[in-house]
mmCIF file of C-alpha atoms and ligand atoms in Angstrom:
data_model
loop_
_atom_site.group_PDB
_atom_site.id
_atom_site.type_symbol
_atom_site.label_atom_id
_atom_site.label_comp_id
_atom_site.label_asym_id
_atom_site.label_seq_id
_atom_site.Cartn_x
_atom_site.Cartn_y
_atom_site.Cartn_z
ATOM 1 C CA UNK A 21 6.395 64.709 9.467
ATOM 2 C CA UNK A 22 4.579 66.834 7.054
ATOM 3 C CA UNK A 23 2.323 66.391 3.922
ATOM 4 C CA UNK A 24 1.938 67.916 0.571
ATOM 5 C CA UNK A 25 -1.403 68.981 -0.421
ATOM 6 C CA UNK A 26 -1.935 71.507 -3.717
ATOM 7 C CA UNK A 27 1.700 71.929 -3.356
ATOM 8 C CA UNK A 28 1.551 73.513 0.263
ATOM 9 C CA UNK A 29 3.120 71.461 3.524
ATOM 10 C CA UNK A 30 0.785 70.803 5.930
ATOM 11 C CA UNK A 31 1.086 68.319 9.445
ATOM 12 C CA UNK A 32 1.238 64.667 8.885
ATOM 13 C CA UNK A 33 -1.960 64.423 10.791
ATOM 14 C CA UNK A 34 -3.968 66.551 8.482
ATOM 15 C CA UNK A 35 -4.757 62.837 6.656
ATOM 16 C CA UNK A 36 -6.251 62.106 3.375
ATOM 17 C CA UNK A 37 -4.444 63.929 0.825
ATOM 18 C CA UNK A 38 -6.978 64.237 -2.400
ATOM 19 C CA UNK A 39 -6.878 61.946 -4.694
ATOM 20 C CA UNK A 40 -4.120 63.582 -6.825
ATOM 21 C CA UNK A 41 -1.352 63.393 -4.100
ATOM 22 C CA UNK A 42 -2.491 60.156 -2.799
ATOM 23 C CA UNK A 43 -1.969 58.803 -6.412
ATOM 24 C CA UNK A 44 0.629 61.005 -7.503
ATOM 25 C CA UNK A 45 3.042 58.054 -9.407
ATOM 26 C CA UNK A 46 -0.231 56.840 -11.301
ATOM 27 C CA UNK A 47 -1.571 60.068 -12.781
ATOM 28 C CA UNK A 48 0.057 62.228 -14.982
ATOM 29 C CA UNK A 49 0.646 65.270 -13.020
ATOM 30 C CA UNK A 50 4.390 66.341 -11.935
ATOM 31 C CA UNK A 51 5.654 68.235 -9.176
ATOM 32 C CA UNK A 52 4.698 71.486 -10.931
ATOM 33 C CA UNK A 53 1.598 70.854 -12.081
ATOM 34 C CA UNK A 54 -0.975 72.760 -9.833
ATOM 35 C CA UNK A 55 -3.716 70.659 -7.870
ATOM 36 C CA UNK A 56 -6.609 71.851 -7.469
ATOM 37 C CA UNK A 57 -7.879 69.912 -4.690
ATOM 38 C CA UNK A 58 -11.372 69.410 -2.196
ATOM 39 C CA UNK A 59 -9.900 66.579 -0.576
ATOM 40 C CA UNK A 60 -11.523 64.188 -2.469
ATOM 41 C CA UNK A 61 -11.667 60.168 -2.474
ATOM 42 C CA UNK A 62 -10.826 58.237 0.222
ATOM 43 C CA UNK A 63 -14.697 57.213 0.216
ATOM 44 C CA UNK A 64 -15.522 54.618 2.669
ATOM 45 C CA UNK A 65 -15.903 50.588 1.491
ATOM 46 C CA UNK A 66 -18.700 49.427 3.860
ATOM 47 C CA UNK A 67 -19.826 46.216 4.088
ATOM 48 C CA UNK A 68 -23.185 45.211 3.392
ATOM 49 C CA UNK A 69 -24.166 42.405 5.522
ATOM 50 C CA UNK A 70 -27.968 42.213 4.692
ATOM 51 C CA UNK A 71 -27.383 42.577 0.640
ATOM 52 C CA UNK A 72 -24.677 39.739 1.271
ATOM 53 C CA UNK A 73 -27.240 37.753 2.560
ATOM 54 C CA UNK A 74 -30.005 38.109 -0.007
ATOM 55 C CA UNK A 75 -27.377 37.634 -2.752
ATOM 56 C CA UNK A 76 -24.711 34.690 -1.199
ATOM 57 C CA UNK A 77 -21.927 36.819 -1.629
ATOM 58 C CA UNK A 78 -19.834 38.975 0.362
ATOM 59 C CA UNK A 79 -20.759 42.776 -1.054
ATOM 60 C CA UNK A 80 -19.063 46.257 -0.035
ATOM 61 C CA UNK A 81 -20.754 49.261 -0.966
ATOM 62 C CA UNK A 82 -18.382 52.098 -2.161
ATOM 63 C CA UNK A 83 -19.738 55.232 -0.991
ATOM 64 C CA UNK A 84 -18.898 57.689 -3.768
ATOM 65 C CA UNK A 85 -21.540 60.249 -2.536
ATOM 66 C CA UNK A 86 -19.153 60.653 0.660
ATOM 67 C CA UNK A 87 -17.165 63.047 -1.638
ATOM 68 C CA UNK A 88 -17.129 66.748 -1.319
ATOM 69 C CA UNK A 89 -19.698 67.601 -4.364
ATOM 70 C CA UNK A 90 -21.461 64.346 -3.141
ATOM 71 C CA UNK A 91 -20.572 61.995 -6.668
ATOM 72 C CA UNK A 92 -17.965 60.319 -7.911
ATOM 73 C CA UNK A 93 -17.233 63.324 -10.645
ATOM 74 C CA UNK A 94 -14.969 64.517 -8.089
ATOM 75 C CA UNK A 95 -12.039 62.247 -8.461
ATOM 76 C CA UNK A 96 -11.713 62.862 -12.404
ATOM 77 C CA UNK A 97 -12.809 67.065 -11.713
ATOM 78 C CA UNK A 98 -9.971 67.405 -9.267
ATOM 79 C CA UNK A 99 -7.155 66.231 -12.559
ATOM 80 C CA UNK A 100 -9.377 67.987 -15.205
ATOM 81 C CA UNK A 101 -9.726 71.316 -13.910
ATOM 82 C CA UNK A 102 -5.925 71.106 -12.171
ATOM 83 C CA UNK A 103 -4.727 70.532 -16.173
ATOM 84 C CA UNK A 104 -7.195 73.065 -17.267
ATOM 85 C CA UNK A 105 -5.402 75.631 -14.996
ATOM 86 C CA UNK A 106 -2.175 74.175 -15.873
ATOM 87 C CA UNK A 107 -3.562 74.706 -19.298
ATOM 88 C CA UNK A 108 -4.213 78.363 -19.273
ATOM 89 C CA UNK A 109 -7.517 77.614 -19.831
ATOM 90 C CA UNK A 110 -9.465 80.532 -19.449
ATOM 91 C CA UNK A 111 -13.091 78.939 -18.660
ATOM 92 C CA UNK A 112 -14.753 75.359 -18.398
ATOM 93 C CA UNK A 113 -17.706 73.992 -19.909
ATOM 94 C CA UNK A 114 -19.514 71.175 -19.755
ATOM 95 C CA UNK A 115 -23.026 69.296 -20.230
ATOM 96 C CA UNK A 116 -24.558 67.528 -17.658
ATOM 97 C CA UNK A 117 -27.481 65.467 -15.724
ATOM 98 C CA UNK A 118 -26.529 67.159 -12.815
ATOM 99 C CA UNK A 119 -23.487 65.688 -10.953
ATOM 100 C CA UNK A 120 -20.824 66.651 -13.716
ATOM 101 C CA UNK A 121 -22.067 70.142 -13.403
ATOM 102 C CA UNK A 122 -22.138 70.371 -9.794
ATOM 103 C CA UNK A 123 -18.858 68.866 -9.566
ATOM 104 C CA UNK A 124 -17.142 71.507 -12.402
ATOM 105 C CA UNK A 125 -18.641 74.377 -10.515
ATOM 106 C CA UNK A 126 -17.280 73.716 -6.871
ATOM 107 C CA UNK A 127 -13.956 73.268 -8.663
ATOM 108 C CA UNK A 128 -13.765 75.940 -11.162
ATOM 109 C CA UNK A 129 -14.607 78.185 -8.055
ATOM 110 C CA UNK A 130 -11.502 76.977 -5.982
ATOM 111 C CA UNK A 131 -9.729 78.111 -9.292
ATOM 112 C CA UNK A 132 -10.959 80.561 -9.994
ATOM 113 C CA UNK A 133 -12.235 79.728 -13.526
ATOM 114 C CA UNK A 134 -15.395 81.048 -15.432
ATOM 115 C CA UNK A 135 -17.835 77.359 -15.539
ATOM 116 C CA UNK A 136 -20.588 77.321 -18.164
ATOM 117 C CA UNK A 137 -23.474 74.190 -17.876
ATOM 118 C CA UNK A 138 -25.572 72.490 -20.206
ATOM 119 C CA UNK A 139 -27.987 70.793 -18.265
ATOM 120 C CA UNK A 140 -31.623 69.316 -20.026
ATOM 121 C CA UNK A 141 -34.600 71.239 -18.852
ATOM 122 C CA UNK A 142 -36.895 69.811 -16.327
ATOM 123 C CA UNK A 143 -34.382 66.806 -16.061
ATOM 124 C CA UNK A 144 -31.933 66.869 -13.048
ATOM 125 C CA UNK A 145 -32.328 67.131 -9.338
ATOM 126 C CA UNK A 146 -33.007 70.147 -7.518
ATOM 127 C CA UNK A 147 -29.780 69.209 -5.279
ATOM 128 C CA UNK A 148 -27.456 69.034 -8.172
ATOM 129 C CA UNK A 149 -29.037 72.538 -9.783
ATOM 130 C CA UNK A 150 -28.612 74.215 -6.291
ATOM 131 C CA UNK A 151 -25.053 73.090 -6.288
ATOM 132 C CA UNK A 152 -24.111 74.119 -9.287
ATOM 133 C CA UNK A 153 -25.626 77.821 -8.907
ATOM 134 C CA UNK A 154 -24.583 78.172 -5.526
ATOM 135 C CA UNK A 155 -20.711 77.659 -6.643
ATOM 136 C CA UNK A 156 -21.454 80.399 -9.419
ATOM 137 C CA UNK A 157 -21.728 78.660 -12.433
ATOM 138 C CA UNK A 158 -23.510 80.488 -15.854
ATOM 139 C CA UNK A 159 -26.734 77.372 -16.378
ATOM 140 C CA UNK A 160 -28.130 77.130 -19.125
ATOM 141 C CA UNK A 161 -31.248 74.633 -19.966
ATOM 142 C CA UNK A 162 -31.693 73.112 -22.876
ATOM 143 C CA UNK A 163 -34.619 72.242 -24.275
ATOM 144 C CA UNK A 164 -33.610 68.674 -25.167
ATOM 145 C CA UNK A 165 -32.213 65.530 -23.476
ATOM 146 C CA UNK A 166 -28.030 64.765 -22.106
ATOM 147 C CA UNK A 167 -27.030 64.184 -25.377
ATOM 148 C CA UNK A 168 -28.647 67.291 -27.103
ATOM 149 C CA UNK A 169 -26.839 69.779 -24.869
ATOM 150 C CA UNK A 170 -23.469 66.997 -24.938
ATOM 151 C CA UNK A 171 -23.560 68.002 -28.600
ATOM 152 C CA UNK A 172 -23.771 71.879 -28.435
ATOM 153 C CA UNK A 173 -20.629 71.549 -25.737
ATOM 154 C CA UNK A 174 -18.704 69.716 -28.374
ATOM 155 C CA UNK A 175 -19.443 72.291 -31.432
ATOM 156 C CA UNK A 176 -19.429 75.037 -29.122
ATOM 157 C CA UNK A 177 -15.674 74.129 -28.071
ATOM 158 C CA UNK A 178 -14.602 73.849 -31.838
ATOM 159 C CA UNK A 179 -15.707 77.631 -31.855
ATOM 160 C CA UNK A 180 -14.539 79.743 -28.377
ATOM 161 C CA UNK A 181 -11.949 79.023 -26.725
ATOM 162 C CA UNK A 182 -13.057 77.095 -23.477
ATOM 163 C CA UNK A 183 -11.823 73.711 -22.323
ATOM 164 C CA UNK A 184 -14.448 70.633 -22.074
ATOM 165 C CA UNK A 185 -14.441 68.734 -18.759
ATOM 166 C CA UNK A 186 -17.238 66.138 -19.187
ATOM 167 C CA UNK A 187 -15.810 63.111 -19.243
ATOM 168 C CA UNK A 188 -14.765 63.060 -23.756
ATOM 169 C CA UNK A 189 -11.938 65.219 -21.522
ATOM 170 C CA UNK A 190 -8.999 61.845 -21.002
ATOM 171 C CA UNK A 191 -8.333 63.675 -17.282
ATOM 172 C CA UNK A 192 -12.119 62.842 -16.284
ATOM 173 C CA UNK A 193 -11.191 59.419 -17.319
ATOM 174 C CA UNK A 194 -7.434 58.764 -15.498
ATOM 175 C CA UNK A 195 -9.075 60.572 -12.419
ATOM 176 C CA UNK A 196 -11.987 58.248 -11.794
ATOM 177 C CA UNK A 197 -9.289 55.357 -11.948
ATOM 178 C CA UNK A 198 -8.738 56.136 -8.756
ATOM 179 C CA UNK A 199 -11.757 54.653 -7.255
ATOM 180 C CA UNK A 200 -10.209 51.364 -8.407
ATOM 181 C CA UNK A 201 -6.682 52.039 -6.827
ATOM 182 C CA UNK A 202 -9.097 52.838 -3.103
ATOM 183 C CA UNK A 203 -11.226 49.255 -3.502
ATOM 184 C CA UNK A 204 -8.035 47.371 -3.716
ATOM 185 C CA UNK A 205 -6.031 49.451 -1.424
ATOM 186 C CA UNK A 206 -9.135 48.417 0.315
ATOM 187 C CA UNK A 207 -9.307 44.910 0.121
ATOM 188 C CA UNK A 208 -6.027 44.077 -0.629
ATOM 189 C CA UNK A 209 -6.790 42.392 -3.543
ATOM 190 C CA UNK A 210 -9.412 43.338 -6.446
ATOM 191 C CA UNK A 211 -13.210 42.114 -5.861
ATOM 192 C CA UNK A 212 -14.270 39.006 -8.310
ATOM 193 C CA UNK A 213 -17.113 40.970 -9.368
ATOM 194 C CA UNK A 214 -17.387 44.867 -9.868
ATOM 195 C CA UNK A 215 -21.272 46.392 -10.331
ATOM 196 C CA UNK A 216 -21.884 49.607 -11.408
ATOM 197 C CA UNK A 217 -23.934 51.922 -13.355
ATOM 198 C CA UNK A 218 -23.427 53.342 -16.288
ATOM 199 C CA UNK A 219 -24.534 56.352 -18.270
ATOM 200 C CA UNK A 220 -22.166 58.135 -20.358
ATOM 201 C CA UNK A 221 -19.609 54.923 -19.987
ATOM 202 C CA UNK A 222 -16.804 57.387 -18.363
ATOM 203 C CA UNK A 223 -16.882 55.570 -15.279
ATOM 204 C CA UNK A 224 -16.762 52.026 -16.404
ATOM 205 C CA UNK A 225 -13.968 53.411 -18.832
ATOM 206 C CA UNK A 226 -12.460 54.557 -15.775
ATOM 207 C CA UNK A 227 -12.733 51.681 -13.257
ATOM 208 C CA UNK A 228 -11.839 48.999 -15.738
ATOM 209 C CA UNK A 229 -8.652 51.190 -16.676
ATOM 210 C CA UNK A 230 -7.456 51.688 -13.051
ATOM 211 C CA UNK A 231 -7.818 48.306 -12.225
ATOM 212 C CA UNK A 232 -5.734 46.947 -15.182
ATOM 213 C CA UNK A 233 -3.463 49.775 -14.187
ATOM 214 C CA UNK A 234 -2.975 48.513 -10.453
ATOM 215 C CA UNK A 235 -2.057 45.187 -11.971
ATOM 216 C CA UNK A 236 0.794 46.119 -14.073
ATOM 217 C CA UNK A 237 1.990 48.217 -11.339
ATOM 218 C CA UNK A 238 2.112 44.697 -9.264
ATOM 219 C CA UNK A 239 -0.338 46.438 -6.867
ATOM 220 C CA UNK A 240 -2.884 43.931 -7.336
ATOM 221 C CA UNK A 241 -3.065 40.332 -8.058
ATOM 222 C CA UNK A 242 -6.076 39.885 -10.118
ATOM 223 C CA UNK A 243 -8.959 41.663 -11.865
ATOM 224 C CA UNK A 244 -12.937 41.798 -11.427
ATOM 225 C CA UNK A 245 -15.791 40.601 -13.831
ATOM 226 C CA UNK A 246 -17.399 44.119 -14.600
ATOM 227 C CA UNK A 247 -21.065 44.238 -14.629
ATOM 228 C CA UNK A 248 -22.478 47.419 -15.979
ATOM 229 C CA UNK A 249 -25.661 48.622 -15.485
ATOM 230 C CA UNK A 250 -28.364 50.914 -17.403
ATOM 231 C CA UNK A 251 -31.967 51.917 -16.571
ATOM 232 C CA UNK A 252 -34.479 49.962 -19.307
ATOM 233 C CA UNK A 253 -35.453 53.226 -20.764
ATOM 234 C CA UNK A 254 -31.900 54.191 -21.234
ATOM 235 C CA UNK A 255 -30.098 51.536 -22.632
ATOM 236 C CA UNK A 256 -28.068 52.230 -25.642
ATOM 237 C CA UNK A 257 -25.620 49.557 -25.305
ATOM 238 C CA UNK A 258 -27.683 46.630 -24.303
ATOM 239 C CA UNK A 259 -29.801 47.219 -27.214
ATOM 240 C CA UNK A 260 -26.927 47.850 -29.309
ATOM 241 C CA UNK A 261 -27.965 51.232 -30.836
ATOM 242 C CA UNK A 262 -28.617 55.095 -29.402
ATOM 243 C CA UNK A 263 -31.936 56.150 -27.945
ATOM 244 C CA UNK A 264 -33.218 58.870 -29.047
ATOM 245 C CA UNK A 265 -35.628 60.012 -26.136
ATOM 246 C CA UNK A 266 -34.242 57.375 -22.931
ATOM 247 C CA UNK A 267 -36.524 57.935 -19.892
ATOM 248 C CA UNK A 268 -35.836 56.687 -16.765
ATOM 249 C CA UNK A 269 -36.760 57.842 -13.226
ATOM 250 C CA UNK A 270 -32.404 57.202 -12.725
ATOM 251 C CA UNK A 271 -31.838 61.237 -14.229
ATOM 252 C CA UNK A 272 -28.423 60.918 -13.841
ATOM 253 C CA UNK A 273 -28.470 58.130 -16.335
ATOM 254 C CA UNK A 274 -31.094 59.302 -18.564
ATOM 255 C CA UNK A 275 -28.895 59.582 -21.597
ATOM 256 C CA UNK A 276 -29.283 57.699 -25.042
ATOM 257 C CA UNK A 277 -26.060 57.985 -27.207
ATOM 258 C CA UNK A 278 -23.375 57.440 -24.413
ATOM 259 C CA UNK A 279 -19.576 59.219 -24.983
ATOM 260 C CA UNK A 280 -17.697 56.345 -24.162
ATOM 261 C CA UNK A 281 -19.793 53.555 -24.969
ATOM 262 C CA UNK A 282 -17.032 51.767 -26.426
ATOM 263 C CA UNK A 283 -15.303 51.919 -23.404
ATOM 264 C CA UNK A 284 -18.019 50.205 -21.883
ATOM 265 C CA UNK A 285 -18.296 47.968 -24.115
ATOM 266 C CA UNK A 286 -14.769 46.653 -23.741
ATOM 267 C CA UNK A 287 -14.637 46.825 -20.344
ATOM 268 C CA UNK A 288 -17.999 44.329 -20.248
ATOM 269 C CA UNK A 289 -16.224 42.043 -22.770
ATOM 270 C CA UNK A 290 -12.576 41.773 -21.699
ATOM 271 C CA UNK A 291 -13.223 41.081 -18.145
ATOM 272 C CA UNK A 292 -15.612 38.179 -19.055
ATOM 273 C CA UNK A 293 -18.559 40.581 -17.923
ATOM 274 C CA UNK A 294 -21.284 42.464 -19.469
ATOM 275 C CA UNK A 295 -23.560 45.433 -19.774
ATOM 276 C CA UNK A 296 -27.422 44.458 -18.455
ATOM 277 C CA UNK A 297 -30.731 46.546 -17.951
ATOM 278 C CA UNK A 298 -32.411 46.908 -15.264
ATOM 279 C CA UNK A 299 -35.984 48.427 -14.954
ATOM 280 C CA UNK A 300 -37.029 51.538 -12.989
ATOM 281 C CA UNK A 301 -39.154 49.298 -10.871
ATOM 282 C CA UNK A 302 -35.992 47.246 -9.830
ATOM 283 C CA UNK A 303 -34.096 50.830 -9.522
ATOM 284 C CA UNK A 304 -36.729 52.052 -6.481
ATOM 285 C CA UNK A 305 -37.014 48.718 -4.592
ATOM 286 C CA UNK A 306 -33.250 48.302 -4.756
ATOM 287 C CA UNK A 307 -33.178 51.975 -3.406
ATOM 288 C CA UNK A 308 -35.358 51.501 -0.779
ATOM 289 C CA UNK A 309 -33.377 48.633 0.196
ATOM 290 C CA UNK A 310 -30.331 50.251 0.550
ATOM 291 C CA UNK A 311 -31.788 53.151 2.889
ATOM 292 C CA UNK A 312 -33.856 50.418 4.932
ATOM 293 C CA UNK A 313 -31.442 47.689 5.012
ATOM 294 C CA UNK A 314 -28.051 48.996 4.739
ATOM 295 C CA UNK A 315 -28.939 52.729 6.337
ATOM 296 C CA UNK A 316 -27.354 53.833 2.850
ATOM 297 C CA UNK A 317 -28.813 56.807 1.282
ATOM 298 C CA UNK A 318 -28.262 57.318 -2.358
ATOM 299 C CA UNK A 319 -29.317 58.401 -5.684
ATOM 300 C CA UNK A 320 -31.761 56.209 -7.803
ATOM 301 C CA UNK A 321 -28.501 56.073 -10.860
ATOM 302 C CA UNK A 322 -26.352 54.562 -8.049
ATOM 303 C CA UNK A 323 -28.968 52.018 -6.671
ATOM 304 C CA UNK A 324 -28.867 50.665 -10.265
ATOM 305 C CA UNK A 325 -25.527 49.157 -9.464
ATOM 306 C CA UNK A 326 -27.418 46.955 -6.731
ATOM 307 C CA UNK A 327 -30.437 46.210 -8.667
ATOM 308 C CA UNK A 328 -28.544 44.590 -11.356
ATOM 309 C CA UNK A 329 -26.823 42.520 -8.782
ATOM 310 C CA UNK A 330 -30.427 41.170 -7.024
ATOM 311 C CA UNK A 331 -31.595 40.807 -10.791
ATOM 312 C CA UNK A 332 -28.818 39.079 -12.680
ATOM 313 C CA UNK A 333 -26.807 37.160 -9.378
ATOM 314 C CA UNK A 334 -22.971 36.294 -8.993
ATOM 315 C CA UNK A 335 -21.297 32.885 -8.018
ATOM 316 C CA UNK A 336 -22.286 31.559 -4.688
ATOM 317 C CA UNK A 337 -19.485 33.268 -2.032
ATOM 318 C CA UNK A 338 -17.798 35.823 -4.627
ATOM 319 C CA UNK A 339 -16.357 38.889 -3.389
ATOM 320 C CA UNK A 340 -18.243 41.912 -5.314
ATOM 321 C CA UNK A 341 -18.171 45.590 -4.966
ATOM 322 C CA UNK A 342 -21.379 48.242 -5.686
ATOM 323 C CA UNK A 343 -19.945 51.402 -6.355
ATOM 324 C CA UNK A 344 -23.181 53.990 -5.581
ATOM 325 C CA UNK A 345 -22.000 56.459 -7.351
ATOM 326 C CA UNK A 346 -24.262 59.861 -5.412
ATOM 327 C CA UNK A 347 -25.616 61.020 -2.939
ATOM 328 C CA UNK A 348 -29.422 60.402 -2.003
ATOM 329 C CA UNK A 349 -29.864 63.626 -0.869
ATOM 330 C CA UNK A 350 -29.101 65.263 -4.282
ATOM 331 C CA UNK A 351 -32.866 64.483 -4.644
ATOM 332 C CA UNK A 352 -34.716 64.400 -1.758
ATOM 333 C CA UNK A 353 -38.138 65.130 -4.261
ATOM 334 C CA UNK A 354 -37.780 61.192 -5.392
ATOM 335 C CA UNK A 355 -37.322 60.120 -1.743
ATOM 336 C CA UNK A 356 -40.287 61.578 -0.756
ATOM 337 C CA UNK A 357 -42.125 60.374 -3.910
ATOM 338 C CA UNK A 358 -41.144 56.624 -2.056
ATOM 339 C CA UNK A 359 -42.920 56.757 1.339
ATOM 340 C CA UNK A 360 -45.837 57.897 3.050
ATOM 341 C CA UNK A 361 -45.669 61.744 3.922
ATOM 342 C CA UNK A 362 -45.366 61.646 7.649
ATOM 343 C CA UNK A 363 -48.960 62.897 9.445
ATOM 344 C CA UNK A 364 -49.527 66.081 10.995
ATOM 345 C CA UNK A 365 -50.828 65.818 14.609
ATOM 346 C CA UNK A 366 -51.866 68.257 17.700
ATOM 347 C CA UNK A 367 -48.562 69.681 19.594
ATOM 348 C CA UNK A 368 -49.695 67.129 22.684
ATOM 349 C CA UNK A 369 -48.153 64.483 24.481
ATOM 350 C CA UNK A 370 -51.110 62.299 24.242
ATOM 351 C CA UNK A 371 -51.446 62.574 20.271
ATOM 352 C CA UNK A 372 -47.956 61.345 19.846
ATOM 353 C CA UNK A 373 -48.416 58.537 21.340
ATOM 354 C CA UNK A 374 -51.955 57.689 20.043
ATOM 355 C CA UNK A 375 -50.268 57.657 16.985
ATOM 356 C CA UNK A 376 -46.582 56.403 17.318
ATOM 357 C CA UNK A 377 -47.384 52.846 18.254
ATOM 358 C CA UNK A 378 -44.638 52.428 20.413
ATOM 359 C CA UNK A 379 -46.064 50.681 23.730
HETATM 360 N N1 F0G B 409 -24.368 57.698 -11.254
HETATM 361 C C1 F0G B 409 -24.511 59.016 -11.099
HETATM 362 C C2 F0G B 409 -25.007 59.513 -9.783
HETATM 363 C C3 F0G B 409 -24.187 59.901 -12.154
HETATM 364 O O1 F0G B 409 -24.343 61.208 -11.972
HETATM 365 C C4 F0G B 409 -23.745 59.367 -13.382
HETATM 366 C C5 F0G B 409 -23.429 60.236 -14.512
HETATM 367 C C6 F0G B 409 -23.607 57.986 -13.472
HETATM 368 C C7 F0G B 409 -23.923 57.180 -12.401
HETATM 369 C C8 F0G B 409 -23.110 57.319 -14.709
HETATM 370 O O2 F0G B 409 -21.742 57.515 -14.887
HETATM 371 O O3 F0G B 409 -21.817 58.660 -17.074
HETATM 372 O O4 F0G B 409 -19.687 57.749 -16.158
HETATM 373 O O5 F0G B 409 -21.494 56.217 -16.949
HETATM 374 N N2 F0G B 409 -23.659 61.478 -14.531
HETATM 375 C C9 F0G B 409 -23.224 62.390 -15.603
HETATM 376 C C10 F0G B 409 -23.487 63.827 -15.200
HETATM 377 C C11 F0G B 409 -23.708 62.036 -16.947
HETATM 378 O O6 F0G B 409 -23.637 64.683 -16.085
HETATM 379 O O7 F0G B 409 -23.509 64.122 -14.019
HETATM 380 P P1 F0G B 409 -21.138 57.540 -16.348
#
């Protein structure tokens, strides 16, 4: 038995294919279209037994920061730059808090495309900075918030010829689906209740589309309640107009005039759920949890998705999935920022355990 991945045969046992041959007959690629391919999805659902308990309800955790770039921007990167090359694009562009960038660059490197970033100054997490560089894309900061640089890319591609891949690009959008298809390939059945954060809206967008998608397909036999969301300081949609300077300690979400907040907006209302805030306090303490309780390690954006479940509650017993969306250790400066730095001590045995408490 063999397997196809980026067009190349490779032995059955090689195992998860990247999200584009996994999903092949959902996604609009054909069996020319180049994939340009990390390996990504196939991110673990992992029960959360103690967050279960403190909400009533059985909760999985899908562990988007288990992909290659460490975020979910992988699964819609891997279709946009795969069309970009199918294209003939000749470079990528895009604006970012940090994960979109980092996610471009690793994949415009694999092919071999130019990437150019927008990213606002002083705003994203070391982790997500280094990763872009280190793949070799051209940063730029800009002296203004998400949406400020989000604008630029927009003008900027009316002008030169370079092809968008934040997520106003539809092939962001049909990517991410995928994380829908893998939580009910999953559970054999969709959740009851979906939590999530939201930012720019792509990803809502995207779950909410993939899900309806699996149901015509007969794949699944029911839909979630989506619950979005957004930091307090960044919350366009629940207070039903843009922001024009959001601030939250979430970076990733820090953004005021989301892309596809109608999207968002219609995933909220035609599943019978809706878009909530959630305060930076609530953000930390349901990050801490996570790391303490669950031994899950992720970004402050992602813990969102749980701190809106704490805060707002679901029906006693439902079925509900957390998608944390990053990696913690994108940011390892707001980690530290959370617990005591550990004490320096003499290199002997008997000031270890003076200190360490552990007789
Ligand atoms: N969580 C993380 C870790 C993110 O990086 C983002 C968005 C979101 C949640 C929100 O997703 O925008 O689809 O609603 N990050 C974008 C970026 C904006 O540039 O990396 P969304």
């Amino acid at each position: 038995m063999t397997s196809t991945i980026a067009g190349k045969r490779y032995p059955e046992k090689f195992g998860w294919r990247g999200v584009l041959e996994e999903y092949r007959e959902f996604l609009p690629i054909s069996v020319d279209s180049p994939v340009v391919t990390l390996l990504e999805g196939g991110t673990p659902l992992l029960p959360a037994p103690k967050l279960s308990d403190r909400v009533g309800a059985t909760v999985f955790l899908k562990l988007e920061g288990m992909n290659p770039t460490g975020s979910f921007k992988d699964r819609g990167m891997t279709l946009a730059i795969s069309k970009a090359v199918e294209e003939g694009a000749k470079a990528v562009i895009c604006a970012s808090t940090g994960n979109t960038s980092a996610s471009a660059a690793a994949y415009a490197a694999r092919a071999g495309l130019p990437c150019a970033v927008l990213i606002p100054e002083g705003h994203i997490a070391l982790g997500k900075l280094a990763q872009a560089l280190i793949h070799g894309a051209k940063v730029l900061q800009v002296k203004g918030n998400f949406d400020a640089a989000l604008r630029i890319v927009r003008e900027l591609a009316e002008i030169v010829p370079v092809t968008v891949v934040n997520s106003i690009n539809p092939y962001r959008i049909l990517g991410q689906q995928t994380g829908a298809f893998e939580v009910v390939d999953a559970l054999g059945e969709a959740p009851d209740v979906h939590c999530m954060p939201v930012g720019n809206a792509g990803n809502i967008t995207a779950y909410w589309l993939g899900y309806k998608h699996y149901l015509e397909k007969g794949r699944a036999n029911g839909l979630p309640v989506m619950m979005g969301f957004q930091a307090e300081g960044a919350a366009p949609i629940v207070v039903g107009h843009p922001i024009a300077d959001p601030e939250t300690v979430a970076t990733a979400i820090r953004i005021g005039n989301p892309a596809s907040w109608e999207g968002a907006v219609h995933a909220a209302e035609e599943s019978g759920g809706r878009i909530a805030a959630v305060s930076d306090q609530e953000i930390l303490a349901a990050y801490r949890f996570l790391a303490r309780e669950e031994s899950v390690f992720c970004e402050a954006a992602s813990a969102t998705a749980v701190a809106g479940l704490i805060k707002y509650g679901v029906e006693p017993g439902s079925k509900v999935v957390c998608v944390l969306t990053g990696h913690g250790l994108k940011d390892p400066d707001l980690a530290i920022s959370q617990i005591e730095v550990p004490e320096v001590v003499e290199a002997e045995l008997s000031a270890v355990v003076d200190r360490l408490s552990l007789q």
